[in-house]
Amino acid sequence: MDEPQYDLETLAIRAGIERSQFNEHSEGLYLTSSFVFKSAAEAAARFANKEPGNIYSRFTNPTVSAFQERLAALEGAETCVATASGMSAILACVMGLLSAGDHVVASRSLFGATVQLFTNILGRFGIETSFVSQTDTAAWAAAVKPNTKLFFVETPSNPLTELCDIAALAQVARQAGAKLAVDNCFCTPILQRPLDLGADVVIHSATKYLDGQGRVLGGAVLGSKELLEPVYAFLRTAGPTLSAFNAWIILKGLETLALRMEAHSRNALELALWLEQQPRVSRVYYPGLPSHPQFALAKHQQKSGGGIVAFAVEGGQEAAWRVVDATRMVSITANLGDTKTTLTHPATTTHGRLSPEQRAAAGIGDGLLRIAVGLESVADIRGDLARGFL
Ligand SMILES: Cc1ncc(COP(=O)(O)O)c(C=O)c1O
């Protein structure tokens, strides 16, 4: 009999469940570093990869496997490699797919730590990166070199919510013989499925919306089994593995992902429309706003705008800090994707380690604030921000 095809809402709750002999209803949490063999022959067969089964939790763990299966089902991926954090997902991806002498084309609008990884760390190991405009597909084609192996993008970007046209970029990457990796952290598979649009790899910081409640760090790399085999081999050897406990927490988070993403988008749109009316706000960046320069692409590529809104206040850093310091309810913290609304001043926090030139090139002004709109009442979030506009 054919397996039924389930909707994303169902997969987020049901995919990846494999019950133990106790038939527990909620997913089992296997807190164990290693697994026991029935005999020396079984141990040898497992180590030789001649029979399936768990050996050691740096390699596989049933709770982590459940998370991997569920996220793979949601992204429409053949396989998922779970990692200790979003940054270790990016590291595992590049260590698995690239070698010294390779070249990467990456968006200029990437998350600050991702830029540091590509420039300061991978640069030391002979992997060169060219940074280009997120939105200009022709610039990506122009940056290709004979040794280009990877395109790396985040869409929408952090914090300016710039989009890239995934389908168009996938075509350019294919023509260049490179793989396209998309960090899908802001949208999650509920709002956008990059593999369906032609991307080769999806990256997640599960720390964000997948957990959704700001509790644990986690990450994932998704794609075809063949492509990700060296990514898994790197992880198994080098060890930035997702812990069983964190996998279990994120599995529970995934159960409400569809509901949360719809609610985050609804609240963010309402707040963005209000921010546009504020005299002290010179610009609002949100893909769900008709004023967003890529509104048409957002409508086509994403199910809704997501939960991240950036806005520029007049008066530079001083005015931006006044808004931050006047809040009493929203959390002043760098994380995002939480039920609790979080507020960040990117120029002095998440993007503070970039040089002023790099920040200017990425469009991160001193008056810019990023709000990750949570699930509190929008009226209360508005009230908290309004105090800083007085
Ligand atoms: C878009 C994006 N990718 C990756 C990361 C890194 O994830 P983690 O903090 O889980 O390592 C972040 C963190 O903020 C992010 O915003």
Short mmCIF file of C-alpha atoms and ligand atoms in Angstrom, two decimals:
data_model
loop_
_atom_site.label_atom_id
_atom_site.label_comp_id
_atom_site.label_asym_id
_atom_site.label_seq_id
_atom_site.Cartn_x
_atom_site.Cartn_y
_atom_site.Cartn_z
CA MET A 1 0.00 0.00 0.00
CA ASP A 2 1.29 3.50 -0.87
CA GLU A 3 2.29 5.76 2.06
CA PRO A 4 -0.23 8.63 2.39
CA GLN A 5 1.12 12.08 1.44
CA TYR A 6 0.75 14.35 4.44
CA ASP A 7 0.58 18.14 4.61
CA LEU A 8 3.38 20.15 6.28
CA GLU A 9 1.21 20.76 9.38
CA THR A 10 0.93 16.99 9.87
CA LEU A 11 4.57 16.21 9.06
CA ALA A 12 5.71 18.80 11.63
CA ILE A 13 3.94 16.74 14.30
CA ARG A 14 4.12 13.16 13.03
CA ALA A 15 7.19 12.63 10.80
CA GLY A 16 10.17 10.72 12.20
CA ILE A 17 8.40 8.94 15.06
CA GLU A 18 9.81 5.48 15.78
CA ARG A 19 8.52 4.01 19.04
CA SER A 20 10.59 1.82 21.34
CA GLN A 21 9.39 -1.46 22.86
CA PHE A 22 7.57 0.66 25.48
CA ASN A 23 5.30 2.29 22.87
CA GLU A 24 5.70 5.75 24.36
CA HIS A 25 3.36 8.34 22.77
CA SER A 26 5.71 11.35 23.00
CA GLU A 27 9.11 11.02 21.29
CA GLY A 28 11.70 9.11 23.35
CA LEU A 29 14.74 10.98 24.67
CA TYR A 30 17.80 8.73 24.41
CA LEU A 31 20.39 10.27 26.72
CA THR A 32 23.22 7.86 26.10
CA SER A 33 26.69 8.35 24.70
CA SER A 34 27.05 4.82 23.30
CA PHE A 35 24.99 1.75 22.36
CA VAL A 36 25.49 -1.88 23.42
CA PHE A 37 26.07 -4.79 21.00
CA LYS A 38 24.78 -8.33 21.48
CA SER A 39 28.11 -9.84 20.47
CA ALA A 40 31.59 -9.12 19.15
CA ALA A 41 30.33 -10.07 15.68
CA GLU A 42 27.50 -7.51 15.88
CA ALA A 43 29.93 -4.80 17.02
CA ALA A 44 32.25 -5.62 14.12
CA ALA A 45 29.38 -5.60 11.60
CA ARG A 46 28.13 -2.21 12.81
CA PHE A 47 31.61 -0.67 12.74
CA ALA A 48 32.20 -2.08 9.26
CA ASN A 49 28.89 -0.53 8.15
CA LYS A 50 27.62 -4.01 7.21
CA GLU A 51 24.50 -3.72 9.34
CA PRO A 52 22.47 -0.65 10.35
CA GLY A 53 22.23 0.49 13.96
CA ASN A 54 23.56 2.95 16.46
CA ILE A 55 27.16 2.82 17.71
CA TYR A 56 27.99 6.10 19.42
CA SER A 57 26.04 9.36 19.73
CA ARG A 58 28.69 11.38 17.88
CA PHE A 59 27.63 9.27 14.84
CA THR A 60 23.90 8.68 15.34
CA ASN A 61 21.34 8.76 18.14
CA PRO A 62 17.63 7.78 17.85
CA THR A 63 16.32 11.14 19.14
CA VAL A 64 18.60 13.04 16.75
CA SER A 65 17.54 10.70 13.91
CA ALA A 66 13.87 11.49 14.65
CA PHE A 67 14.62 15.22 14.38
CA GLN A 68 16.57 14.67 11.14
CA GLU A 69 13.73 12.67 9.59
CA ARG A 70 11.10 15.19 10.57
CA LEU A 71 13.01 18.20 9.23
CA ALA A 72 13.90 16.30 6.02
CA ALA A 73 10.18 15.57 5.50
CA LEU A 74 9.34 19.26 6.02
CA GLU A 75 12.03 20.53 3.60
CA GLY A 76 11.31 17.79 1.03
CA ALA A 77 14.96 16.65 1.38
CA GLU A 78 16.33 13.16 0.91
CA THR A 79 18.49 13.50 4.00
CA CYS A 80 19.30 15.77 6.95
CA VAL A 81 22.51 16.05 8.97
CA ALA A 82 21.82 17.62 12.39
CA THR A 83 24.51 19.76 13.98
CA ALA A 84 25.23 21.45 17.33
CA SER A 85 24.33 24.95 16.08
CA GLY A 86 23.54 26.89 12.92
CA MET A 87 27.18 27.93 12.56
CA SER A 88 28.35 24.32 12.81
CA ALA A 89 25.82 23.46 10.08
CA ILE A 90 27.49 26.03 7.81
CA LEU A 91 30.95 24.77 8.84
CA ALA A 92 30.00 21.12 8.22
CA CYS A 93 28.55 22.08 4.83
CA VAL A 94 31.72 23.84 3.65
CA MET A 95 34.11 21.28 5.18
CA GLY A 96 32.18 18.51 3.46
CA LEU A 97 31.76 20.13 0.06
CA LEU A 98 34.91 22.26 -0.39
CA SER A 99 38.69 21.83 -0.50
CA ALA A 100 41.67 24.20 -0.45
CA GLY A 101 41.80 26.08 -3.75
CA ASP A 102 37.99 26.26 -4.13
CA HIS A 103 36.08 29.50 -4.53
CA VAL A 104 32.74 30.54 -3.03
CA VAL A 105 30.34 33.25 -4.17
CA ALA A 106 28.34 34.50 -1.20
CA SER A 107 25.84 37.22 -0.50
CA ARG A 108 27.14 40.46 0.96
CA SER A 109 24.11 40.45 3.29
CA LEU A 110 24.93 37.32 5.29
CA PHE A 111 24.73 37.01 9.09
CA GLY A 112 27.91 38.50 10.68
CA ALA A 113 29.39 35.21 12.00
CA THR A 114 28.89 33.59 8.58
CA VAL A 115 30.90 36.41 6.97
CA GLN A 116 33.64 35.91 9.60
CA LEU A 117 33.71 32.16 8.91
CA PHE A 118 34.09 32.65 5.16
CA THR A 119 36.68 35.41 5.39
CA ASN A 120 38.82 34.95 8.53
CA ILE A 121 38.64 31.18 8.97
CA LEU A 122 38.11 29.54 5.57
CA GLY A 123 40.45 32.11 4.02
CA ARG A 124 43.28 30.67 6.17
CA PHE A 125 42.64 27.24 4.66
CA GLY A 126 42.83 28.34 1.04
CA ILE A 127 39.12 28.78 0.35
CA GLU A 128 38.44 32.16 -1.20
CA THR A 129 35.06 33.95 -1.06
CA SER A 130 33.71 36.75 -3.26
CA PHE A 131 30.84 38.72 -1.73
CA VAL A 132 28.21 40.09 -4.11
CA SER A 133 24.84 41.82 -3.96
CA GLN A 134 22.07 39.61 -2.58
CA THR A 135 19.52 40.93 -5.04
CA ASP A 136 21.50 41.21 -8.29
CA THR A 137 21.54 37.76 -9.94
CA ALA A 138 23.79 39.05 -12.76
CA ALA A 139 26.46 39.98 -10.18
CA TRP A 140 26.56 36.32 -9.05
CA ALA A 141 27.12 35.15 -12.62
CA ALA A 142 29.87 37.77 -13.07
CA ALA A 143 31.68 36.62 -9.89
CA VAL A 144 31.99 32.99 -11.02
CA LYS A 145 35.56 31.68 -11.50
CA PRO A 146 36.73 28.36 -12.93
CA ASN A 147 37.17 27.04 -9.35
CA THR A 148 33.76 28.23 -8.01
CA LYS A 149 32.14 25.32 -6.15
CA LEU A 150 29.52 26.92 -3.93
CA PHE A 151 26.95 29.74 -3.91
CA PHE A 152 25.85 30.69 -0.38
CA VAL A 153 22.82 32.84 0.42
CA GLU A 154 20.37 33.67 3.19
CA THR A 155 16.91 34.77 2.07
CA PRO A 156 15.42 36.88 3.51
CA SER A 157 18.70 38.26 4.81
CA ASN A 158 19.51 39.27 8.35
CA PRO A 159 18.68 42.02 9.26
CA LEU A 160 17.58 43.91 6.11
CA THR A 161 15.20 41.23 4.78
CA GLU A 162 16.66 41.37 1.28
CA LEU A 163 15.57 38.50 -0.93
CA CYS A 164 17.36 36.57 -3.59
CA ASP A 165 15.52 34.85 -6.39
CA ILE A 166 16.30 31.23 -5.48
CA ALA A 167 15.14 29.70 -8.78
CA ALA A 168 17.16 32.22 -10.85
CA LEU A 169 20.26 31.78 -8.69
CA ALA A 170 19.97 27.97 -8.86
CA GLN A 171 20.10 28.23 -12.63
CA VAL A 172 23.25 30.42 -12.53
CA ALA A 173 24.87 28.00 -10.05
CA ARG A 174 24.04 24.99 -12.23
CA GLN A 175 25.54 26.66 -15.30
CA ALA A 176 28.70 27.40 -13.27
CA GLY A 177 28.92 23.79 -12.04
CA ALA A 178 28.49 25.04 -8.45
CA LYS A 179 26.06 24.02 -5.70
CA LEU A 180 23.59 26.50 -4.23
CA ALA A 181 23.19 26.50 -0.42
CA VAL A 182 20.33 28.50 1.11
CA ASP A 183 20.17 29.40 4.82
CA ASN A 184 16.40 29.03 5.37
CA CYS A 185 16.48 30.15 8.98
CA PHE A 186 14.13 33.15 8.64
CA CYS A 187 11.35 31.40 6.70
CA THR A 188 11.57 27.73 7.77
CA PRO A 189 10.01 25.14 5.43
CA ILE A 190 6.56 26.35 6.45
CA LEU A 191 7.03 29.57 4.47
CA GLN A 192 9.66 28.60 1.86
CA ARG A 193 11.15 25.34 0.52
CA PRO A 194 14.41 26.16 -1.31
CA LEU A 195 14.98 22.61 -2.63
CA ASP A 196 11.67 22.81 -4.55
CA LEU A 197 13.01 25.99 -6.18
CA GLY A 198 16.25 24.32 -7.35
CA ALA A 199 18.66 24.83 -4.42
CA ASP A 200 21.02 21.93 -3.65
CA VAL A 201 21.47 22.44 0.09
CA VAL A 202 19.35 23.97 2.86
CA ILE A 203 20.97 25.20 6.07
CA HIS A 204 19.19 25.82 9.36
CA SER A 205 19.96 27.42 12.64
CA ALA A 206 17.44 25.31 14.58
CA THR A 207 18.17 27.68 17.47
CA LYS A 208 15.70 30.08 15.87
CA TYR A 209 12.13 29.24 14.76
CA LEU A 210 12.53 25.44 14.73
CA ASP A 211 12.91 25.43 18.52
CA GLY A 212 10.86 28.60 18.61
CA GLN A 213 11.12 29.25 22.31
CA GLY A 214 14.75 30.33 22.76
CA ARG A 215 15.82 27.24 24.70
CA VAL A 216 18.60 25.38 22.88
CA LEU A 217 21.16 25.62 20.08
CA GLY A 218 20.93 23.37 17.05
CA GLY A 219 21.45 23.28 13.31
CA ALA A 220 20.94 21.18 10.22
CA VAL A 221 22.17 20.64 6.66
CA LEU A 222 19.68 19.14 4.18
CA GLY A 223 19.97 17.86 0.62
CA SER A 224 20.54 14.69 -1.36
CA LYS A 225 22.19 11.66 0.27
CA GLU A 226 24.99 11.62 -2.28
CA LEU A 227 25.84 15.31 -1.87
CA LEU A 228 25.70 15.26 1.93
CA GLU A 229 27.73 12.09 2.46
CA PRO A 230 30.99 14.03 3.01
CA VAL A 231 29.11 16.49 5.25
CA TYR A 232 28.03 13.62 7.51
CA ALA A 233 31.56 12.14 7.33
CA PHE A 234 32.99 15.46 8.57
CA LEU A 235 30.46 15.64 11.42
CA ARG A 236 31.01 12.04 12.52
CA THR A 237 34.77 12.59 12.66
CA ALA A 238 35.04 16.18 13.88
CA GLY A 239 32.07 16.02 16.27
CA PRO A 240 29.91 19.19 16.21
CA THR A 241 26.92 16.85 16.64
CA LEU A 242 23.47 17.81 17.90
CA SER A 243 22.87 16.53 21.45
CA ALA A 244 19.93 14.18 22.03
CA PHE A 245 18.46 16.56 24.59
CA ASN A 246 18.53 19.50 22.18
CA ALA A 247 17.08 17.33 19.40
CA TRP A 248 14.20 16.36 21.68
CA ILE A 249 13.48 20.00 22.58
CA ILE A 250 13.51 21.01 18.90
CA LEU A 251 11.25 18.06 17.98
CA LYS A 252 8.71 19.43 20.45
CA GLY A 253 9.18 22.90 18.96
CA LEU A 254 8.51 21.60 15.46
CA GLU A 255 5.05 20.41 16.55
CA THR A 256 3.86 24.02 16.71
CA LEU A 257 6.02 25.41 13.87
CA ALA A 258 3.21 25.84 11.33
CA LEU A 259 0.95 27.63 13.80
CA ARG A 260 3.76 29.83 15.06
CA MET A 261 5.07 30.87 11.64
CA GLU A 262 1.60 32.00 10.57
CA ALA A 263 1.17 33.96 13.80
CA HIS A 264 4.69 35.50 13.61
CA SER A 265 3.95 36.67 10.05
CA ARG A 266 0.57 38.11 11.00
CA ASN A 267 1.97 40.05 13.96
CA ALA A 268 5.02 41.24 11.99
CA LEU A 269 2.89 42.60 9.14
CA GLU A 270 0.64 44.48 11.56
CA LEU A 271 3.68 45.97 13.34
CA ALA A 272 5.46 46.84 10.07
CA LEU A 273 2.37 48.72 8.81
CA TRP A 274 2.28 50.68 12.08
CA LEU A 275 6.02 51.42 11.97
CA GLU A 276 5.62 52.89 8.48
CA GLN A 277 3.28 55.49 10.00
CA GLN A 278 5.75 56.64 12.70
CA PRO A 279 7.33 60.04 11.95
CA ARG A 280 10.63 59.04 13.65
CA VAL A 281 10.97 55.95 11.44
CA SER A 282 12.63 56.73 8.13
CA ARG A 283 12.36 53.27 6.57
CA VAL A 284 10.81 49.88 7.28
CA TYR A 285 12.19 46.66 5.81
CA TYR A 286 9.70 43.78 5.66
CA PRO A 287 9.05 41.45 2.68
CA GLY A 288 5.29 41.43 3.39
CA LEU A 289 4.98 45.20 2.84
CA PRO A 290 3.97 46.48 -0.61
CA SER A 291 6.77 49.08 -0.18
CA HIS A 292 9.44 46.33 -0.04
CA PRO A 293 11.40 46.52 -3.32
CA GLN A 294 11.01 42.75 -3.77
CA PHE A 295 7.39 42.43 -2.66
CA ALA A 296 6.42 40.59 -5.88
CA LEU A 297 9.24 38.06 -5.47
CA ALA A 298 8.34 37.59 -1.79
CA LYS A 299 4.73 36.84 -2.73
CA HIS A 300 5.86 34.28 -5.27
CA GLN A 301 8.69 32.66 -3.27
CA GLN A 302 7.37 32.78 0.32
CA LYS A 303 4.01 31.86 1.80
CA SER A 304 4.10 35.04 3.94
CA GLY A 305 6.57 37.67 5.14
CA GLY A 306 7.92 35.92 8.25
CA GLY A 307 8.58 37.42 11.68
CA ILE A 308 11.58 39.71 11.14
CA VAL A 309 11.17 43.44 10.63
CA ALA A 310 14.02 45.95 10.43
CA PHE A 311 13.52 49.70 10.68
CA ALA A 312 15.70 52.79 10.60
CA VAL A 313 15.11 55.58 13.09
CA GLU A 314 16.16 59.13 12.39
CA GLY A 315 19.08 60.31 14.56
CA GLY A 316 21.56 57.43 14.20
CA GLN A 317 22.85 55.28 17.05
CA GLU A 318 21.72 57.64 19.82
CA ALA A 319 18.10 57.60 18.62
CA ALA A 320 18.16 53.83 18.02
CA TRP A 321 19.56 53.15 21.50
CA ARG A 322 16.85 55.43 22.97
CA VAL A 323 14.18 53.17 21.45
CA VAL A 324 15.93 50.06 22.80
CA ASP A 325 16.42 51.49 26.28
CA ALA A 326 12.83 52.77 26.56
CA THR A 327 11.36 49.26 26.20
CA ARG A 328 10.02 47.46 29.27
CA MET A 329 8.57 44.31 27.78
CA VAL A 330 10.43 43.26 24.61
CA SER A 331 13.74 41.51 25.24
CA ILE A 332 17.01 43.24 24.35
CA THR A 333 18.79 40.18 23.01
CA ALA A 334 20.46 39.00 19.83
CA ASN A 335 18.44 35.82 19.33
CA LEU A 336 15.43 35.69 17.04
CA GLY A 337 12.63 33.28 16.23
CA ASP A 338 11.26 33.15 19.76
CA THR A 339 7.67 33.48 20.99
CA LYS A 340 9.06 36.46 22.94
CA THR A 341 9.71 39.59 20.85
CA THR A 342 13.41 40.46 20.68
CA LEU A 343 15.05 43.74 19.74
CA THR A 344 18.62 44.24 18.50
CA HIS A 345 20.82 47.10 17.36
CA PRO A 346 22.78 45.21 14.64
CA ALA A 347 25.59 47.78 14.15
CA THR A 348 26.82 47.33 17.76
CA THR A 349 25.88 43.66 18.33
CA THR A 350 25.39 40.98 15.65
CA HIS A 351 27.28 42.97 13.01
CA GLY A 352 29.63 44.79 15.41
CA ARG A 353 32.70 42.78 14.39
CA LEU A 354 32.39 43.83 10.74
CA SER A 355 34.52 46.77 9.68
CA PRO A 356 32.65 50.07 9.11
CA GLU A 357 33.22 49.53 5.36
CA GLN A 358 31.74 46.01 5.47
CA ARG A 359 28.76 47.32 7.46
CA ALA A 360 28.22 50.18 5.01
CA ALA A 361 28.41 47.73 2.07
CA ALA A 362 25.80 45.54 3.79
CA GLY A 363 23.56 48.59 4.40
CA ILE A 364 23.67 48.29 8.22
CA GLY A 365 23.28 51.91 9.33
CA ASP A 366 23.75 53.23 12.88
CA GLY A 367 20.03 53.99 13.21
CA LEU A 368 18.91 50.50 12.18
CA LEU A 369 17.01 48.24 14.58
CA ARG A 370 15.90 44.66 14.05
CA ILE A 371 12.80 43.37 15.74
CA ALA A 372 11.96 39.67 15.73
CA VAL A 373 8.24 39.93 16.29
CA GLY A 374 6.99 37.43 18.84
CA LEU A 375 3.55 36.14 19.71
CA GLU A 376 2.57 38.69 22.39
CA SER A 377 -0.28 41.11 21.66
CA VAL A 378 0.76 43.49 18.86
CA ALA A 379 -0.81 46.38 20.79
CA ASP A 380 1.60 45.70 23.67
CA ILE A 381 4.63 45.50 21.33
CA ARG A 382 3.56 48.80 19.71
CA GLY A 383 3.17 50.43 23.12
CA ASP A 384 6.65 49.31 24.15
CA LEU A 385 8.28 50.76 21.02
CA ALA A 386 6.21 53.93 20.97
CA ARG A 387 7.79 55.11 24.24
CA GLY A 388 11.15 55.41 22.48
CA PHE A 389 9.70 57.51 19.64
CA LEU A 390 8.49 60.28 21.98
C1 LIG B 1 20.47 33.57 9.39
C2 LIG B 1 21.32 32.92 10.43
N1 LIG B 1 22.07 31.85 10.09
C3 LIG B 1 22.84 31.23 11.00
C4 LIG B 1 22.89 31.66 12.31
C5 LIG B 1 23.79 30.95 13.28
O1 LIG B 1 23.07 30.06 14.08
P1 LIG B 1 23.53 29.58 15.54
O2 LIG B 1 23.50 30.76 16.44
O3 LIG B 1 22.54 28.51 15.88
O4 LIG B 1 24.91 29.03 15.41
C6 LIG B 1 22.12 32.75 12.71
C7 LIG B 1 22.17 33.22 14.11
O5 LIG B 1 21.66 34.22 14.50
C8 LIG B 1 21.31 33.41 11.74
O6 LIG B 1 20.56 34.48 12.06
#
